[in-house]
PDB file of C-alpha atoms in Angstrom:
ATOM      1  CA  MET U  18       0.115  -0.033  -0.362  1.00 44.00           C
ATOM      2  CA  ALA U  19       2.050   3.280  -1.288  1.00 47.00           C
ATOM      3  CA  LEU U  20       1.184   6.531  -1.171  1.00 43.00           C
ATOM      4  CA  ARG U  21       1.821   8.797  -4.191  1.00 45.00           C
ATOM      5  CA  HIS U  22       1.704  12.575  -4.968  1.00 45.00           C
ATOM      6  CA  ARG U  23       0.113  13.216  -7.906  1.00 47.00           C
ATOM      7  CA  SER U  24      -1.216  16.619  -9.313  1.00 49.00           C
ATOM      8  CA  ARG U  25      -4.296  17.310 -11.046  1.00 48.00           C
ATOM      9  CA  ASP U  26      -5.628  19.943 -13.165  1.00 49.00           C
ATOM     10  CA  GLY U  27      -1.915  20.357 -14.557  1.00 51.00           C
ATOM     11  CA  GLY U  28       0.015  20.763 -11.100  1.00 50.00           C
ATOM     12  CA  ARG U  29      -2.597  23.131  -9.655  1.00 46.00           C
ATOM     13  CA  GLU U  30      -4.254  21.112  -6.912  1.00 44.00           C
ATOM     14  CA  PRO U  31      -2.498  18.360  -5.283  1.00 45.00           C
ATOM     15  CA  ALA U  32      -4.003  15.098  -4.837  1.00 53.00           C
ATOM     16  CA  TRP U  33      -3.250  12.097  -2.824  1.00 50.00           C
ATOM     17  CA  TYR U  34      -3.844   8.469  -4.298  1.00 50.00           C
ATOM     18  CA  ASP U  35      -3.611   5.194  -2.805  1.00 54.00           C
ATOM     19  CA  ASP U  36      -2.555   2.405  -5.522  1.00 58.00           C
ATOM     20  CA  ALA U  37      -4.354   0.089  -4.016  1.00 59.00           C
ATOM     21  CA  ALA U  38      -7.602   2.308  -2.733  1.00 55.00           C
ATOM     22  CA  GLY U  39      -7.866   5.336  -5.370  1.00 55.00           C
ATOM     23  CA  ARG U  40      -8.929   8.346  -4.050  1.00 54.00           C
ATOM     24  CA  LEU U  41      -8.445   9.156  -0.197  1.00 54.00           C
ATOM     25  CA  VAL U  42     -10.824  12.057   0.266  1.00 58.00           C
ATOM     26  CA  ARG U  43     -14.330  10.530   1.114  1.00 63.00           C
ATOM     27  CA  PRO U  44     -17.101  11.607  -1.264  1.00 63.00           C
ATOM     28  CA  TYR U  45     -19.113  13.056   1.940  1.00 63.00           C
ATOM     29  CA  THR U  46     -16.094  15.330   2.529  1.00 66.00           C
ATOM     30  CA  VAL U  47     -16.655  16.626  -1.010  1.00 70.00           C
ATOM     31  CA  SER U  48     -20.230  17.996  -0.511  1.00 67.00           C
ATOM     32  CA  ASN U  49     -19.312  18.843   3.474  1.00 69.00           C
ATOM     33  CA  GLY U  50     -22.045  16.174   4.816  1.00 68.00           C
ATOM     34  CA  ARG U  51     -24.704  17.418   2.685  1.00 73.00           C
ATOM     35  CA  THR U  52     -26.720  14.396   1.164  1.00 70.00           C
ATOM     36  CA  ARG U  53     -29.796  16.170  -0.898  1.00 80.00           C
ATOM     37  CA  PRO U  54     -29.450  19.258  -3.764  1.00 79.00           C
ATOM     38  CA  THR U  55     -31.011  22.182  -3.053  1.00 80.00           C
ATOM     39  CA  ALA U  56     -32.454  22.007  -6.995  1.00 84.00           C
ATOM     40  CA  PRO U  57     -34.251  18.761  -8.697  1.00 85.00           C
ATOM     41  CA  PHE U  58     -31.725  16.643 -10.372  1.00 87.00           C
ATOM     42  CA  ASP U  59     -32.396  13.450 -12.256  1.00 88.00           C
ATOM     43  CA  LEU U  60     -29.535  11.852 -14.081  1.00 90.00           C
ATOM     44  CA  LEU U  61     -30.399  13.116 -17.457  1.00 91.00           C
ATOM     45  CA  THR U  62     -31.066  17.076 -16.419  1.00 92.00           C
ATOM     46  CA  LEU U  63     -28.682  18.869 -18.985  1.00 94.00           C
ATOM     47  CA  VAL U  64     -26.996  21.609 -17.150  1.00 95.00           C
ATOM     48  CA  ARG U  65     -24.464  24.324 -18.758  1.00 95.00           C
ATOM     49  CA  ALA U  66     -22.423  26.874 -17.512  1.00 94.00           C
ATOM     50  CA  THR U  67     -23.659  30.614 -17.608  1.00 94.00           C
ATOM     51  CA  GLY U  68     -20.207  32.272 -17.782  1.00 89.00           C
ATOM     52  CA  ARG U  69     -20.814  34.119 -14.408  1.00 88.00           C
ATOM     53  CA  ARG U  70     -18.104  33.088 -11.366  1.00 83.00           C
ATOM     54  CA  ALA U  71     -18.905  30.882  -8.687  1.00 79.00           C
ATOM     55  CA  ASP U  72     -17.074  32.372  -5.804  1.00 78.00           C
ATOM     56  CA  ALA U  73     -15.517  30.090  -2.925  1.00 68.00           C
ATOM     57  CA  GLN U  74     -15.897  26.831  -4.405  1.00 80.00           C
ATOM     58  CA  GLY U  75     -13.668  23.649  -4.162  1.00 84.00           C
ATOM     59  CA  PRO U  76     -11.564  21.991  -6.625  1.00 86.00           C
ATOM     60  CA  GLU U  77     -14.330  19.443  -7.209  1.00 87.00           C
ATOM     61  CA  HIS U  78     -16.637  22.662  -8.367  1.00 89.00           C
ATOM     62  CA  VAL U  79     -13.968  23.772 -10.204  1.00 90.00           C
ATOM     63  CA  ARG U  80     -13.539  20.968 -12.654  1.00 91.00           C
ATOM     64  CA  ALA U  81     -17.548  20.199 -12.517  1.00 92.00           C
ATOM     65  CA  LEU U  82     -18.074  23.782 -14.059  1.00 92.00           C
ATOM     66  CA  ALA U  83     -15.148  23.074 -15.955  1.00 93.00           C
ATOM     67  CA  LEU U  84     -16.996  20.197 -17.606  1.00 94.00           C
ATOM     68  CA  CYS U  85     -20.242  22.484 -18.198  1.00 94.00           C
ATOM     69  CA  ARG U  86     -18.770  24.845 -20.666  1.00 93.00           C
ATOM     70  CA  VAL U  87     -21.369  22.908 -22.993  1.00 94.00           C
ATOM     71  CA  PRO U  88     -24.725  21.291 -22.205  1.00 94.00           C
ATOM     72  CA  VAL U  89     -23.751  17.856 -20.242  1.00 95.00           C
ATOM     73  CA  SER U  90     -25.685  15.342 -18.281  1.00 95.00           C
ATOM     74  CA  VAL U  91     -25.234  15.228 -14.444  1.00 94.00           C
ATOM     75  CA  ALA U  92     -24.878  11.172 -14.891  1.00 94.00           C
ATOM     76  CA  GLU U  93     -21.500  11.994 -17.424  1.00 95.00           C
ATOM     77  CA  ILE U  94     -20.586  14.695 -14.877  1.00 95.00           C
ATOM     78  CA  ALA U  95     -20.324  12.101 -12.179  1.00 93.00           C
ATOM     79  CA  GLY U  96     -18.847   9.757 -13.963  1.00 93.00           C
ATOM     80  CA  GLN U  97     -16.115  12.317 -15.423  1.00 93.00           C
ATOM     81  CA  LEU U  98     -15.782  13.261 -11.594  1.00 90.00           C
ATOM     82  CA  ARG U  99     -15.772   9.956 -10.611  1.00 89.00           C
ATOM     83  CA  LEU U 100     -18.066  10.817  -7.624  1.00 89.00           C
ATOM     84  CA  PRO U 101     -21.242   9.167  -6.727  1.00 88.00           C
ATOM     85  CA  VAL U 102     -24.542  10.923  -8.637  1.00 90.00           C
ATOM     86  CA  VAL U 103     -25.506  12.092  -5.616  1.00 89.00           C
ATOM     87  CA  VAL U 104     -22.469  14.428  -4.393  1.00 89.00           C
ATOM     88  CA  THR U 105     -22.616  15.294  -7.906  1.00 91.00           C
ATOM     89  CA  LYS U 106     -26.137  16.701  -7.184  1.00 92.00           C
ATOM     90  CA  VAL U 107     -24.978  18.865  -4.254  1.00 90.00           C
ATOM     91  CA  LEU U 108     -22.534  20.069  -6.098  1.00 90.00           C
ATOM     92  CA  LEU U 109     -23.854  21.335  -9.151  1.00 93.00           C
ATOM     93  CA  ALA U 110     -26.815  22.281  -7.185  1.00 91.00           C
ATOM     94  CA  ASP U 111     -24.453  24.867  -5.497  1.00 90.00           C
ATOM     95  CA  LEU U 112     -23.272  26.052  -8.423  1.00 92.00           C
ATOM     96  CA  VAL U 113     -27.012  26.571  -9.879  1.00 92.00           C
ATOM     97  CA  ASP U 114     -27.600  28.496  -6.769  1.00 90.00           C
ATOM     98  CA  CYS U 115     -24.518  31.234  -6.968  1.00 90.00           C
ATOM     99  CA  GLY U 116     -25.720  31.374 -10.862  1.00 92.00           C
ATOM    100  CA  ALA U 117     -23.030  29.622 -12.503  1.00 92.00           C
ATOM    101  CA  LEU U 118     -24.968  26.659 -13.640  1.00 93.00           C
ATOM    102  CA  THR U 119     -28.509  26.379 -15.444  1.00 93.00           C
ATOM    103  CA  ALA U 120     -30.224  23.216 -15.367  1.00 93.00           C
ATOM    104  CA  HIS U 121     -32.792  22.320 -17.674  1.00 90.00           C
ATOM    105  CA  ALA U 122     -34.887  18.928 -18.448  1.00 85.00           C
ATOM    106  CA  PRO U 123     -33.721  16.802 -21.720  1.00 79.00           C
ATOM    107  CA  ALA U 124     -36.279  18.017 -24.520  1.00 74.00           C
ATOM    108  CA  THR U 125     -38.053  15.123 -25.201  1.00 71.00           C
ATOM    109  CA  ALA U 126     -39.950  13.565 -28.810  1.00 66.00           C
ATOM    110  CA  GLY U 127     -43.308  14.090 -27.442  1.00 69.00           C
ATOM    111  CA  PRO U 128     -45.942  11.516 -26.177  1.00 72.00           C
ATOM    112  CA  ALA U 129     -44.539   8.253 -26.720  1.00 70.00           C
ATOM    113  CA  PRO U 130     -45.887   5.926 -29.884  1.00 74.00           C
ATOM    114  CA  ARG U 131     -48.439   3.569 -29.748  1.00 78.00           C
ATOM    115  CA  THR U 132     -46.620   0.088 -29.476  1.00 79.00           C
ATOM    116  CA  ASP U 133     -47.140  -2.300 -32.408  1.00 83.00           C
ATOM    117  CA  ARG U 134     -48.362  -5.551 -31.143  1.00 88.00           C
ATOM    118  CA  ALA U 135     -47.503  -7.564 -34.045  1.00 88.00           C
ATOM    119  CA  LEU U 136     -44.017  -6.354 -33.813  1.00 88.00           C
ATOM    120  CA  LEU U 137     -43.747  -7.527 -29.795  1.00 89.00           C
ATOM    121  CA  GLU U 138     -45.296 -10.546 -30.583  1.00 91.00           C
ATOM    122  CA  ALA U 139     -42.752 -11.370 -33.380  1.00 92.00           C
ATOM    123  CA  VAL U 140     -39.760 -10.410 -31.059  1.00 91.00           C
ATOM    124  CA  LEU U 141     -41.216 -12.729 -28.145  1.00 92.00           C
ATOM    125  CA  HIS U 142     -41.701 -15.579 -30.881  1.00 92.00           C
ATOM    126  CA  GLY U 143     -38.135 -15.018 -32.247  1.00 90.00           C
ATOM    127  CA  LEU U 144     -36.762 -14.918 -28.710  1.00 92.00           C
ATOM    128  CA  ARG U 145     -38.757 -18.199 -27.709  1.00 93.00           C
ATOM    129  CA  THR U 146     -37.572 -20.123 -30.727  1.00 89.00           C
ATOM    130  CA  ARG U 147     -33.511 -19.261 -29.970  1.00 83.00           C
ATOM    131  CA  LEU U 148     -34.070 -20.102 -26.099  1.00 78.00           C
TER     132      LEU U 148
END
């Protein structure tokens, strides 16, 4: 179990890693122990930077904001940050609250088309013959 010092973000922000365990900062410390975001998000909510500066935020906030230069989903941000979704939602809510991000539900194509029963029966028949 060897600790190594590795810099993130081009050497500006130090981070400690353990070769076996990975990140040594627990996710709940990133969100200051908060588990509920102040804004409603789901995995497909799209967030985008407004260009407004986010004052007094941590390094994870800065990284999240950098990812949001173009519209991106909450799920994608969580994956890029390697943080649990609930922690990511708390960070994004902080950025929405200070005006640095906007959040929008993804556009839908309208009501779902009616399902073709014949198509479903053909798929079911095909599955039964293969299994």
